[in-house]
Amino acid sequence: MGSVVVVGSQWGDEGKGKIVDWLSERAEVIVRYQGGHNAGHTLVIDGVTYKLSLLPSGVVRPGKLSIIGNGVVLDPRAFLTEVDAMRAKGVEISPATLKIAENVPLILSVHRELDQLREAASGAAAIGTTGRGIGPTYEDKVGRRAVRLADLNDRETIDGRIDRLLAHHNALRVGFGAEPVSAETIREELEAARPVLEYADPTWRTLREARNAGRNILFEGAQGAMLDIDHGTFPFVTSSNTVAGSAAAGSGVGPSSLDRTLGITKAYTTRVGNGPFPTEQKNEIGQLLGERGAEFGTVTGRKRRCGWFDAVMVRQAVQTGGIDRLALTKLDVLDGLDELKICVAYDVDGERMDRLPVETARQSRVQPVYETIKGWSASTRGARSWGELPAEAVKYVRHVEELVGAPVAMLSTSPERDDTILVEDPFHI
């Protein structure tokens, strides 16, 4: 029995979908513990493609229990749409197979609209959010004015929540030149969300029972460590804690229930949206990586910025996230390059640094210090053992391990789930 937390060690888009799917086949309970429907991943099972953004990966596999934890913010409309889409593909989803924390905050239209109003008003200073209302909902959660799923059971509570919510949002809307929203509009929206109630559950207790029964539990995060609200490239970050420690608070289990953390790490670096990116390659290398790696967002379709592997950033993510092992993905994208560069330090205004400075202005002035190593001409695509890899590719992987301070437990060599070199099973380390 074991509990494994899966986190991205970069800026998201590290290829978590395939790795999480591989792990969810071995887990019995799969938990989403933060974020919303702003992050997505693609699973391909028996030739069928599933694009998930809110639902845990376990929903596509029979016999698994999937849980959406209290650390998630949930858009009822998006949830019901995604459930319908999965059912259309033959996936069985019911309250017996999927449970939602009864205290999960709900994303409403006012949150989506505020998100979009802010981004439009920010112009060139826009953060680059997906406009899905995730940030404003987290704000309302912290501001103690959010509507939570269980509130739908109590109309008196709902009326008070709506009044408090609109006192805040309508003042902001007027400031942005938008029309105020009526209480009746929100009341109708919440009434339409009532079908979600059948999935409501005290998931913290369900997880405790699963743990006591010796079931393998997979805690699935969204985005990546450098988008963490505290430890990322603030303010160009998401609105929740993406590091592994969030798995405990975001699902209602104690830290001792998290046995190990697997950091999903791309063999190069990508980023969507605005913000610092020290190793970005605005040249033919960046274009090549983007084309080979099909670097477009699952949810937004936005083109990702691409660059060389940043060992400084991943090492920092390993340390702040308590990452025990790495799952290195997309190694095959580097095939055929004569030489590869790895960022081993930063130069900031003439000062050599082994971490990302916290000041936003200094982050924008970071210059990468590169180490150049020999590439490989042979293909790694589809390799399923170390013996099938070119010697230079093995050296690259070993050097990454040394630089970031964590060993590789899994190595992905193509989007196909079975094209994986397993060094250690994360559930049985």
PDB file of N, CA and C in Angstrom, residues 210-249:
ATOM      1  N   ALA A 210     -10.136   4.603   3.024  1.00  0.00           N
ATOM      2  CA  ALA A 210      -9.337   3.944   1.983  1.00  0.00           C
ATOM      3  C   ALA A 210      -7.925   3.681   2.466  1.00  0.00           C
ATOM      4  N   ARG A 211      -7.359   4.649   3.167  1.00  0.00           N
ATOM      5  CA  ARG A 211      -6.010   4.491   3.713  1.00  0.00           C
ATOM      6  C   ARG A 211      -5.981   3.346   4.722  1.00  0.00           C
ATOM      7  N   ASN A 212      -6.972   3.303   5.605  1.00  0.00           N
ATOM      8  CA  ASN A 212      -7.018   2.242   6.616  1.00  0.00           C
ATOM      9  C   ASN A 212      -7.212   0.869   5.990  1.00  0.00           C
ATOM     10  N   ALA A 213      -7.851   0.832   4.823  1.00  0.00           N
ATOM     11  CA  ALA A 213      -8.086  -0.437   4.133  1.00  0.00           C
ATOM     12  C   ALA A 213      -6.880  -0.872   3.303  1.00  0.00           C
ATOM     13  N   GLY A 214      -5.829  -0.058   3.302  1.00  0.00           N
ATOM     14  CA  GLY A 214      -4.609  -0.418   2.585  1.00  0.00           C
ATOM     15  C   GLY A 214      -4.679  -0.228   1.085  1.00  0.00           C
ATOM     16  N   ARG A 215      -5.494   0.727   0.625  1.00  0.00           N
ATOM     17  CA  ARG A 215      -5.640   0.953  -0.806  1.00  0.00           C
ATOM     18  C   ARG A 215      -4.589   1.945  -1.318  1.00  0.00           C
ATOM     19  N   ASN A 216      -4.078   1.709  -2.522  1.00  0.00           N
ATOM     20  CA  ASN A 216      -3.146   2.639  -3.153  1.00  0.00           C
ATOM     21  C   ASN A 216      -3.893   3.918  -3.547  1.00  0.00           C
ATOM     22  N   ILE A 217      -3.358   5.064  -3.149  1.00  0.00           N
ATOM     23  CA  ILE A 217      -4.007   6.346  -3.423  1.00  0.00           C
ATOM     24  C   ILE A 217      -3.060   7.228  -4.226  1.00  0.00           C
ATOM     25  N   LEU A 218      -3.581   7.790  -5.299  1.00  0.00           N
ATOM     26  CA  LEU A 218      -2.810   8.703  -6.141  1.00  0.00           C
ATOM     27  C   LEU A 218      -3.382  10.110  -5.992  1.00  0.00           C
ATOM     28  N   PHE A 219      -2.540  11.052  -5.577  1.00  0.00           N
ATOM     29  CA  PHE A 219      -2.933  12.453  -5.436  1.00  0.00           C
ATOM     30  C   PHE A 219      -2.417  13.203  -6.654  1.00  0.00           C
ATOM     31  N   GLU A 220      -3.343  13.755  -7.420  1.00  0.00           N
ATOM     32  CA  GLU A 220      -3.025  14.320  -8.728  1.00  0.00           C
ATOM     33  C   GLU A 220      -3.112  15.846  -8.694  1.00  0.00           C
ATOM     34  N   GLY A 221      -1.980  16.498  -8.931  1.00  0.00           N
ATOM     35  CA  GLY A 221      -1.963  17.949  -8.957  1.00  0.00           C
ATOM     36  C   GLY A 221      -2.121  18.493 -10.369  1.00  0.00           C
ATOM     37  N   ALA A 222      -2.366  19.786 -10.456  1.00  0.00           N
ATOM     38  CA  ALA A 222      -2.466  20.456 -11.751  1.00  0.00           C
ATOM     39  C   ALA A 222      -1.364  21.514 -11.842  1.00  0.00           C
ATOM     40  N   GLN A 223      -1.126  22.010 -13.045  1.00  0.00           N
ATOM     41  CA  GLN A 223      -0.080  23.008 -13.308  1.00  0.00           C
ATOM     42  C   GLN A 223       1.307  22.490 -12.879  1.00  0.00           C
ATOM     43  N   GLY A 224       2.168  23.381 -12.403  1.00  0.00           N
ATOM     44  CA  GLY A 224       3.519  22.982 -12.033  1.00  0.00           C
ATOM     45  C   GLY A 224       4.019  23.797 -10.858  1.00  0.00           C
ATOM     46  N   ALA A 225       5.125  23.360 -10.277  1.00  0.00           N
ATOM     47  CA  ALA A 225       5.648  23.966  -9.048  1.00  0.00           C
ATOM     48  C   ALA A 225       5.977  25.445  -9.208  1.00  0.00           C
ATOM     49  N   MET A 226       6.442  25.844 -10.395  1.00  0.00           N
ATOM     50  CA  MET A 226       6.822  27.236 -10.581  1.00  0.00           C
ATOM     51  C   MET A 226       5.633  28.141 -10.892  1.00  0.00           C
ATOM     52  N   LEU A 227       4.430  27.554 -10.862  1.00  0.00           N
ATOM     53  CA  LEU A 227       3.200  28.347 -10.919  1.00  0.00           C
ATOM     54  C   LEU A 227       2.545  28.421  -9.549  1.00  0.00           C
ATOM     55  N   ASP A 228       3.215  27.919  -8.527  1.00  0.00           N
ATOM     56  CA  ASP A 228       2.696  27.956  -7.162  1.00  0.00           C
ATOM     57  C   ASP A 228       2.541  29.407  -6.701  1.00  0.00           C
ATOM     58  N   ILE A 229       1.441  29.698  -6.029  1.00  0.00           N
ATOM     59  CA  ILE A 229       1.145  31.066  -5.606  1.00  0.00           C
ATOM     60  C   ILE A 229       2.215  31.632  -4.664  1.00  0.00           C
ATOM     61  N   ASP A 230       2.880  30.760  -3.895  1.00  0.00           N
ATOM     62  CA  ASP A 230       3.941  31.198  -2.985  1.00  0.00           C
ATOM     63  C   ASP A 230       5.336  31.016  -3.564  1.00  0.00           C
ATOM     64  N   HIS A 231       5.575  29.887  -4.200  1.00  0.00           N
ATOM     65  CA  HIS A 231       6.936  29.514  -4.594  1.00  0.00           C
ATOM     66  C   HIS A 231       7.226  29.704  -6.084  1.00  0.00           C
ATOM     67  N   GLY A 232       6.242  30.176  -6.840  1.00  0.00           N
ATOM     68  CA  GLY A 232       6.433  30.344  -8.269  1.00  0.00           C
ATOM     69  C   GLY A 232       6.884  31.736  -8.659  1.00  0.00           C
ATOM     70  N   THR A 233       6.799  32.019  -9.961  1.00  0.00           N
ATOM     71  CA  THR A 233       7.263  33.304 -10.504  1.00  0.00           C
ATOM     72  C   THR A 233       6.141  34.345 -10.368  1.00  0.00           C
ATOM     73  N   PHE A 234       5.845  34.691  -9.139  1.00  0.00           N
ATOM     74  CA  PHE A 234       4.796  35.659  -8.790  1.00  0.00           C
ATOM     75  C   PHE A 234       5.059  37.014  -9.464  1.00  0.00           C
ATOM     76  N   PRO A 235       4.058  37.668 -10.048  1.00  0.00           N
ATOM     77  CA  PRO A 235       2.624  37.350 -10.024  1.00  0.00           C
ATOM     78  C   PRO A 235       2.147  36.485 -11.178  1.00  0.00           C
ATOM     79  N   PHE A 236       3.085  35.996 -12.005  1.00  0.00           N
ATOM     80  CA  PHE A 236       2.704  35.170 -13.155  1.00  0.00           C
ATOM     81  C   PHE A 236       2.572  33.716 -12.715  1.00  0.00           C
ATOM     82  N   VAL A 237       1.588  33.491 -11.871  1.00  0.00           N
ATOM     83  CA  VAL A 237       1.392  32.179 -11.247  1.00  0.00           C
ATOM     84  C   VAL A 237      -0.096  31.856 -11.249  1.00  0.00           C
ATOM     85  N   THR A 238      -0.436  30.653 -10.804  1.00  0.00           N
ATOM     86  CA  THR A 238      -1.838  30.300 -10.621  1.00  0.00           C
ATOM     87  C   THR A 238      -2.282  30.757  -9.236  1.00  0.00           C
ATOM     88  N   SER A 239      -3.512  30.461  -8.869  1.00  0.00           N
ATOM     89  CA  SER A 239      -4.069  31.012  -7.634  1.00  0.00           C
ATOM     90  C   SER A 239      -4.108  30.026  -6.482  1.00  0.00           C
ATOM     91  N   SER A 240      -3.401  28.915  -6.612  1.00  0.00           N
ATOM     92  CA  SER A 240      -3.387  27.915  -5.552  1.00  0.00           C
ATOM     93  C   SER A 240      -1.964  27.418  -5.341  1.00  0.00           C
ATOM     94  N   ASN A 241      -1.779  26.656  -4.283  1.00  0.00           N
ATOM     95  CA  ASN A 241      -0.481  26.018  -4.037  1.00  0.00           C
ATOM     96  C   ASN A 241      -0.400  24.738  -4.847  1.00  0.00           C
ATOM     97  N   THR A 242       0.574  24.675  -5.722  1.00  0.00           N
ATOM     98  CA  THR A 242       0.725  23.520  -6.614  1.00  0.00           C
ATOM     99  C   THR A 242       1.758  22.523  -6.113  1.00  0.00           C
ATOM    100  N   VAL A 243       2.520  22.883  -5.085  1.00  0.00           N
ATOM    101  CA  VAL A 243       3.541  21.974  -4.568  1.00  0.00           C
ATOM    102  C   VAL A 243       2.887  20.823  -3.814  1.00  0.00           C
ATOM    103  N   ALA A 244       3.658  19.776  -3.558  1.00  0.00           N
ATOM    104  CA  ALA A 244       3.105  18.540  -3.007  1.00  0.00           C
ATOM    105  C   ALA A 244       2.434  18.722  -1.652  1.00  0.00           C
ATOM    106  N   GLY A 245       2.900  19.669  -0.852  1.00  0.00           N
ATOM    107  CA  GLY A 245       2.296  19.883   0.457  1.00  0.00           C
ATOM    108  C   GLY A 245       0.823  20.225   0.382  1.00  0.00           C
ATOM    109  N   SER A 246       0.405  20.750  -0.771  1.00  0.00           N
ATOM    110  CA  SER A 246      -0.999  21.111  -0.955  1.00  0.00           C
ATOM    111  C   SER A 246      -1.900  19.892  -1.018  1.00  0.00           C
ATOM    112  N   ALA A 247      -1.334  18.729  -1.312  1.00  0.00           N
ATOM    113  CA  ALA A 247      -2.143  17.508  -1.418  1.00  0.00           C
ATOM    114  C   ALA A 247      -2.821  17.173  -0.102  1.00  0.00           C
ATOM    115  N   ALA A 248      -2.146  17.455   1.017  1.00  0.00           N
ATOM    116  CA  ALA A 248      -2.729  17.151   2.332  1.00  0.00           C
ATOM    117  C   ALA A 248      -3.888  18.092   2.632  1.00  0.00           C
ATOM    118  N   ALA A 249      -3.632  19.396   2.578  1.00  0.00           N
ATOM    119  CA  ALA A 249      -4.676  20.370   2.886  1.00  0.00           C
ATOM    120  C   ALA A 249      -5.804  20.334   1.873  1.00  0.00           C
TER     121      ALA A 249
END
